[in-house]
XYZ file of C-alpha atoms in Angstrom:
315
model
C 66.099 116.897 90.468
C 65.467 116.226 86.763
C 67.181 119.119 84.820
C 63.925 119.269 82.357
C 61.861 119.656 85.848
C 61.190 123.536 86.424
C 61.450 123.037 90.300
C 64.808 121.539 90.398
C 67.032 124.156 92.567
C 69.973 126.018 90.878
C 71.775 125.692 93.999
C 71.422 123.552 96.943
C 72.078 124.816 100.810
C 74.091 122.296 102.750
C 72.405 122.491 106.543
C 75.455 120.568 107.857
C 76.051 121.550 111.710
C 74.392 125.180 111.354
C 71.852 124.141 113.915
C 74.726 123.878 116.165
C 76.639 127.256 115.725
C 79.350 126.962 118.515
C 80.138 123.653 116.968
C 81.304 125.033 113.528
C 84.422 126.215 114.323
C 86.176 123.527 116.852
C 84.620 121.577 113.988
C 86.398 123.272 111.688
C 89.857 122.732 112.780
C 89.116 119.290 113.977
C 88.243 118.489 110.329
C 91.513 120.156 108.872
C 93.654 118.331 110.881
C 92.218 115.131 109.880
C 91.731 115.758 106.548
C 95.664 116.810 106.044
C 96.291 113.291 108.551
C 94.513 111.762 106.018
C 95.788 112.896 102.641
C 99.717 112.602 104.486
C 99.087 109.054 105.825
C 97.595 107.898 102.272
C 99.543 109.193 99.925
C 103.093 108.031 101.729
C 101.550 104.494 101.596
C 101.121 104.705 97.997
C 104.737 106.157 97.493
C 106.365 103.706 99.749
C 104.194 100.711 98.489
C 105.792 102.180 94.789
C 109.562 103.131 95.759
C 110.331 100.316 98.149
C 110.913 96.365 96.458
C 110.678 94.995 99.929
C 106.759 95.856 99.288
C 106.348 94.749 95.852
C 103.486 91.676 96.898
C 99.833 91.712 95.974
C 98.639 92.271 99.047
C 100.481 96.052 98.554
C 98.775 96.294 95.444
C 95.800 96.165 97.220
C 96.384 98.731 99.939
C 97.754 101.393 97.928
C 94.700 101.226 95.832
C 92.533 101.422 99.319
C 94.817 104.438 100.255
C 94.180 105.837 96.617
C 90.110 105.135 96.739
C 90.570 106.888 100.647
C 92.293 109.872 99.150
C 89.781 111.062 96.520
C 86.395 109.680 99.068
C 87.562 111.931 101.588
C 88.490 114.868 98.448
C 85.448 114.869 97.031
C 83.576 116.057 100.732
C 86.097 117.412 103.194
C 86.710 120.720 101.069
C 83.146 121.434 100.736
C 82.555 120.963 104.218
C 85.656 122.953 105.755
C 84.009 125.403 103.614
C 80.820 125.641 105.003
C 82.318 125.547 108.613
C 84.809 128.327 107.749
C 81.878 130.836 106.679
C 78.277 131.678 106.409
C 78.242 130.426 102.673
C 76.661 126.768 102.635
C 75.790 127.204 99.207
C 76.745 123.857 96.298
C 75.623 124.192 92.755
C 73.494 121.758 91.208
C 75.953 120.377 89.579
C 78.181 120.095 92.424
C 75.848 118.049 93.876
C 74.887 115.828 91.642
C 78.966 114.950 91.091
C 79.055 114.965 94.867
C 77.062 111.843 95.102
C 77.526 110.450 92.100
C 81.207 110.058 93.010
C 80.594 109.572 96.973
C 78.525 106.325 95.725
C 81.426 105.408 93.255
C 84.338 105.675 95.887
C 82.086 103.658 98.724
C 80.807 101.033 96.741
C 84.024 100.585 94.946
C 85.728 100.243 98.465
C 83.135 97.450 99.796
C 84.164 95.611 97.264
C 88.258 96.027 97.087
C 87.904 95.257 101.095
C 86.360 91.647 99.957
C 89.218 91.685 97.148
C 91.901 92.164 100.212
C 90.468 89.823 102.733
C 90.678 86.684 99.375
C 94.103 87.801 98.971
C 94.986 87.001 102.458
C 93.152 83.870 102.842
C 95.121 82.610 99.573
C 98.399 83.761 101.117
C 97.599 81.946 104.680
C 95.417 78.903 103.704
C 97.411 77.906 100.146
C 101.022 79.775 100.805
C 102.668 77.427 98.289
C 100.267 78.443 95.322
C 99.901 82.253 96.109
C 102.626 83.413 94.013
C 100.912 81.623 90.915
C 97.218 82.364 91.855
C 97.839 86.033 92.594
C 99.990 86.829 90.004
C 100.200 90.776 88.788
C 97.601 90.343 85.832
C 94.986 88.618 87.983
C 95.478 91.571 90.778
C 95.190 93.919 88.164
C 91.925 92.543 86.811
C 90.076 92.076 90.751
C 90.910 95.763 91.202
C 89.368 96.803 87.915
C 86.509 94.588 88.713
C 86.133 96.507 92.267
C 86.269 99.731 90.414
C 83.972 98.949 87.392
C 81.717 97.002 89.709
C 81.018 101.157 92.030
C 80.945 103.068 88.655
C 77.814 100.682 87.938
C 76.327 101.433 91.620
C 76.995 104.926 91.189
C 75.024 105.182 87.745
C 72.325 102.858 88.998
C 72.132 105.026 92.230
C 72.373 108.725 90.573
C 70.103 108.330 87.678
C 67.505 106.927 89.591
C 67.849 109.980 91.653
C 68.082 112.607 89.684
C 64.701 111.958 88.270
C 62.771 112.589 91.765
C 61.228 116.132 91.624
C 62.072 118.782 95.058
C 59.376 121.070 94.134
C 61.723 123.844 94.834
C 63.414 122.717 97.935
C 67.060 122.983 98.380
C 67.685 122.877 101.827
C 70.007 119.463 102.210
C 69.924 118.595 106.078
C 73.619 117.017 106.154
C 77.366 118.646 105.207
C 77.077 116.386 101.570
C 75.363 115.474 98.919
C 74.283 111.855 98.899
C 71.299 109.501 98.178
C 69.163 109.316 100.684
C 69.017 112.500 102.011
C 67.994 113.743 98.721
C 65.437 111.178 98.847
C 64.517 112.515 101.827
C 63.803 116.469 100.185
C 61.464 114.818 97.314
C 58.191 115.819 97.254
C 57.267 112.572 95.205
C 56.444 109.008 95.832
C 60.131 107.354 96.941
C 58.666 104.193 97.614
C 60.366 102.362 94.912
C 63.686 104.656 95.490
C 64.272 103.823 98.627
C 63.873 100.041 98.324
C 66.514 100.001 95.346
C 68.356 101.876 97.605
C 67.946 99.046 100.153
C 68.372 96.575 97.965
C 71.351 97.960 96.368
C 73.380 98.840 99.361
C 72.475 95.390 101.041
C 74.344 93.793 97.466
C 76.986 96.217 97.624
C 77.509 96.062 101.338
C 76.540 92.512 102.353
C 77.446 90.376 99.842
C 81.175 91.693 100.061
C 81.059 91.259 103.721
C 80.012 87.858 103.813
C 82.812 87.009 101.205
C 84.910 88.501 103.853
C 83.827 86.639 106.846
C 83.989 83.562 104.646
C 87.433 84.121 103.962
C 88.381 84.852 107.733
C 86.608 81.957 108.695
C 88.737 79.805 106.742
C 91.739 81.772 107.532
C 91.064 81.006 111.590
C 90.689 77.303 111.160
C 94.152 77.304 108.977
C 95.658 79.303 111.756
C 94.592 77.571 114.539
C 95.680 74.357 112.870
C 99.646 75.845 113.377
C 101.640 74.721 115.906
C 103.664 77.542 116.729
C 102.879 80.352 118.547
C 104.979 82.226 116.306
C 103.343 81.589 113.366
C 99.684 81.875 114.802
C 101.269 85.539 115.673
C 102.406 86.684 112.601
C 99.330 85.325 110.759
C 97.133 87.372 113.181
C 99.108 90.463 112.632
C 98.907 90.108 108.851
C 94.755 90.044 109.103
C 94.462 91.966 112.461
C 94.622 95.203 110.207
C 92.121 94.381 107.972
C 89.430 93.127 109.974
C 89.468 96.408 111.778
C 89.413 98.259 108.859
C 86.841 96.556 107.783
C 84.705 96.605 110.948
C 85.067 100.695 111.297
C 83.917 100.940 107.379
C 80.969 98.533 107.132
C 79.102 99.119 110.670
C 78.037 103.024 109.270
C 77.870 101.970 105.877
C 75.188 99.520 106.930
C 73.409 101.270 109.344
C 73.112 103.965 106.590
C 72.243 101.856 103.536
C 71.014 99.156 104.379
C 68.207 100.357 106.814
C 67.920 103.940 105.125
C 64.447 104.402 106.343
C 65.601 103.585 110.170
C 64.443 106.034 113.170
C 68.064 107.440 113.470
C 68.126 111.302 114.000
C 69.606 113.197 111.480
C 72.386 114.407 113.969
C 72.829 110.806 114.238
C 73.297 110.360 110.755
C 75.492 113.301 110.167
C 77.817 112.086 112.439
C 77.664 108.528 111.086
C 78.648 110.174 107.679
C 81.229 111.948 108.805
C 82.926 108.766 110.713
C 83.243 106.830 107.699
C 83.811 109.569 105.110
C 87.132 110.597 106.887
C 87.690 109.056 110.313
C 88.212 105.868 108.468
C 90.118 106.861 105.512
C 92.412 109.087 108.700
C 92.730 105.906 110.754
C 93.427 103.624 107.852
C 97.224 104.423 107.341
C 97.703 104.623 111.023
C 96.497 101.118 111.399
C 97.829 99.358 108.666
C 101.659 100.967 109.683
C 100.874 100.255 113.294
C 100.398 96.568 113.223
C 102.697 96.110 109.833
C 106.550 95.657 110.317
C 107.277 95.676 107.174
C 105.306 99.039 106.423
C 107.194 100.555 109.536
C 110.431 98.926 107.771
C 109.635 100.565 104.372
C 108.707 103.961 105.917
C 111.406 104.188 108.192
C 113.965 103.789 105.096
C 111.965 106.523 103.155
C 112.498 108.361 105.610
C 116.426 107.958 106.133
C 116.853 108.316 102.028
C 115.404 111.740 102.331
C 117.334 112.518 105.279
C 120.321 111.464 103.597
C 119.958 113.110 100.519
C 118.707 116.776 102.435
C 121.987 116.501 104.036
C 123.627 115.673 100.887
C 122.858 119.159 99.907
């Protein structure tokens, strides 16, 4: 893919579903709906995380950053694939594709990391209650974030360059809906030895070592809450980290799977589908889960929801 390489493609066809035709268009409106779930749910936790002062706590901070990161992951693939579905174009510049994954490996790896930034927030708030307002104060939130962000813009630049050096020898067929890493590893017609174990090594660091910070923390956090002695408390505690830990399991088990084994037997149907799960199912199911199991969420949207009510009858 090196631009000074003669056989790098001008354009790039995106295979994505077409060897299953009748599955294109249920496909199609299967993926709209989610996507417009997706960018609804997200974007009225970051306004009511913003308007209402009930929710102005770190842990807040934190998820309207994860809605933020969801929004623009799912944007930078979802329009390019409702695309291809809708027609018989499946045609993404070279360009395109190269900002495709450059920013797909951004978002992911800068979400890995602002999960393991969420799950130390809650252990402070359950295991040392009485410090958390002076250990997570607004300056030290506002640094862990830009540490999550800066920390994917260096994965993304390791990850890209590396790949945009491999030469496809004219071949421009991509066998998945997107742009990423290893299925353009995949279409080289060079050596990849050494690509695909940085890319191994790399998404174990960026996938592992955040998810062992977070089962760290969640250890600790069980033996604080089993150490309370009322079921209430247990409860609530629970419900706080219940959200997380499921957000976290439906993010990291593809995001593994994919990265961390990226020369596994999986078919490539297999893959496709595991790409798909975790570039929009989980960014779709993220805001449903998090206002599910979160009464004060439910609390903040329901009075967002009365203030415009009130003011449309207002006028």
């Amino acid at each position: 893919m090196n631009l000074d390489n003669a056989s790098a493609p001008e354009v790039f066809i995106l295979l994505g579903f077409s060897n299953h035709p009748w599955l294109e268009m249920p496909l199609f409106f299967m993926v709209l709906v989610a996507y417009i779930w997706t960018l609804v749910g997200n974007i009225s936790i970051i306004v009511v995380s913003r308007v209402d002062p009930h929710l102005d706590s770190p842990m807040y901070f934190f998820l309207s950053n994860l809605s933020f990161l969801d929004l623009c992951f799912t944007t930078t693939t979802i329009p390019q694939l409702l695309l291809n579905l809708w027609g018989p174009d499946k045609y993404i510049s070279y360009g395109g594709c190269v900002t495709q994954f450059y920013m797909f490996h951004f978002l992911g790896a800068t979400e890995c990391i602002l999960l393991a930034v969420m799950s130390l927030d809650r252990y402070i708030a359950i295991c040392k209650p009485l410090r958390y307002p002076a250990i997570m104060h607004h300056r030290l939130c506002i640094f862990l974030v830009a540490v999550a962000w800066i920390s994917g813009l260096a994965n993304s630049l390791l990850q890209s360059s590396l790949t945009v050096q491999l030469p496809l020898c004219g071949n421009n067929k991509v066998d998945n809906f997107l742009c990423e890493v290893p299925v353009m590893i995949k279409m080289s017609c060079a050596d990849t030895t050494f690509n695909i174990a940085m890319l191994s090594i790399v998404g174990t660091f960026y996938s592992l070592v955040p998810l062992l910070l977070i089962l760290i923390s969640y250890g600790f956090i069980v033996a604080t809450v089993l150490r309370i002695r009322s079921s209430e408390g247990k409860k609530k505690a629970f419900n706080t980290c219940g959200s997380h830990v499921i957000v976290v399991s439906l993010f990291y088990g593809p995001v593994i799977i994919m990265y961390v084994q990226p020369s596994a037997a999986n078919s490539q149907d297999k893959n496709k589908f595991m790409s798909l799960f975790y570039s929009l199912l989980t960014p779709m199911l993220n805001p449903f889960i998090y206002t599910l199991r979160n009464k004060d969420m439910k609390g903040a949207m329901r009075r967002l929801l009365g203030s415009c009510h009130q003011r449309t009858e207002q006028t």
